[in-house]
Structures are given as C-alpha cells and as structure tokens.
C-alpha cells in the first residue's frame, strides 16, 4: 500500500470481539461433512500459534499457511 492508503486503513481499524475466538460452533445438524479450510497466519500476534494449533486440531481442516499477520 502507498502511505495514504495505509494511513486510511489504520485509521479505520477496530478491535474484534474476543468472543469470536472462543464461541463454540455446532454443526451437528448438517447431514454431510462441511469442508473446512484454516488460513494459518504465521505472524499473527492476536491469535497466537498455540491457539491456532488448537483450532487446527479441533477442526481437522485443510491448512493454508500465509507468512503474514492479521493486518499485513
């Protein structure tokens, strides 16, 4: 991004609700398995590596690694 676009983006950032990281999701009503893809952000400073690995273990998804944080 150029400096003006980066400044505009950073000015509009807001915190996510912490509940998004811990709220359980129940998919038991679906008849078929729902395909899952986990985007693993290797430099995420919010959802740290241990939590990402826990989520990956629970979901058993296809994992796509990106060498970035939440807001590159």
Coordinates of C-alpha atoms in Angstrom, one line a residue:
X1 CA 0.0 0.0 0.0
X2 CA 1.1 3.5 -0.5
X3 CA 1.4 5.7 2.6
X4 CA -2.0 7.4 2.2
X5 CA -3.8 4.1 1.7
X6 CA -2.0 2.6 4.7
X7 CA -2.9 5.6 6.9
X8 CA -6.5 5.4 5.9
X9 CA -6.7 1.7 6.6
X10 CA -5.0 2.0 10.0
X11 CA -7.3 4.9 11.0
X12 CA -10.4 2.6 10.5
X13 CA -9.1 -0.4 12.4
X14 CA -11.2 -1.5 15.4
X15 CA -10.8 -4.3 17.9
X16 CA -12.5 -7.6 17.3
X17 CA -14.8 -9.0 19.9
X18 CA -12.9 -11.6 22.0
X19 CA -15.9 -13.9 21.9
X20 CA -15.2 -14.6 18.3
X21 CA -12.2 -16.6 19.3
X22 CA -13.9 -18.7 21.9
X23 CA -17.6 -19.1 20.9
X24 CA -18.4 -22.8 20.1
X25 CA -20.0 -23.6 16.7
X26 CA -22.4 -26.6 16.5
X27 CA -22.5 -28.2 13.0
X28 CA -24.2 -31.4 14.2
X29 CA -27.4 -30.6 12.3
X30 CA -25.7 -30.9 8.9
X31 CA -26.1 -34.3 7.1
X32 CA -22.8 -34.0 5.2
X33 CA -19.4 -33.1 6.5
X34 CA -18.6 -29.5 5.7
X35 CA -15.2 -28.9 4.1
X36 CA -13.0 -26.7 6.2
X37 CA -10.0 -24.6 5.3
X38 CA -7.9 -22.9 8.0
X39 CA -5.8 -20.0 7.0
X40 CA -2.8 -20.2 9.3
X41 CA -1.2 -16.8 9.8
X42 CA 2.4 -17.5 10.8
X43 CA 3.0 -14.0 12.2
X44 CA -0.4 -13.4 13.9
X45 CA 0.0 -11.5 17.1
X46 CA -3.6 -11.7 18.2
X47 CA -4.4 -15.4 17.8
X48 CA -1.1 -16.8 18.9
X49 CA 0.4 -20.0 17.5
X50 CA -0.7 -22.2 20.4
X51 CA -4.3 -21.2 19.9
X52 CA -4.1 -21.6 16.1
X53 CA -2.7 -25.1 16.5
X54 CA -5.5 -25.9 19.0
X55 CA -8.1 -24.7 16.5
X56 CA -6.5 -26.7 13.7
X57 CA -6.5 -29.8 15.9
X58 CA -10.2 -29.4 16.7
X59 CA -11.3 -28.7 13.1
X60 CA -9.0 -31.1 11.3
X61 CA -9.2 -28.8 8.2
X62 CA -7.1 -28.3 5.1
X63 CA -4.4 -25.8 6.2
X64 CA -3.1 -23.0 4.1
X65 CA -0.1 -21.2 5.6
X66 CA 0.4 -17.5 5.0
X67 CA 3.6 -15.7 6.1
X68 CA 1.8 -12.7 7.5
X69 CA -0.2 -11.4 10.5
X70 CA -3.8 -10.4 10.7
X71 CA -3.2 -7.0 9.1
X72 CA -0.2 -7.1 6.9

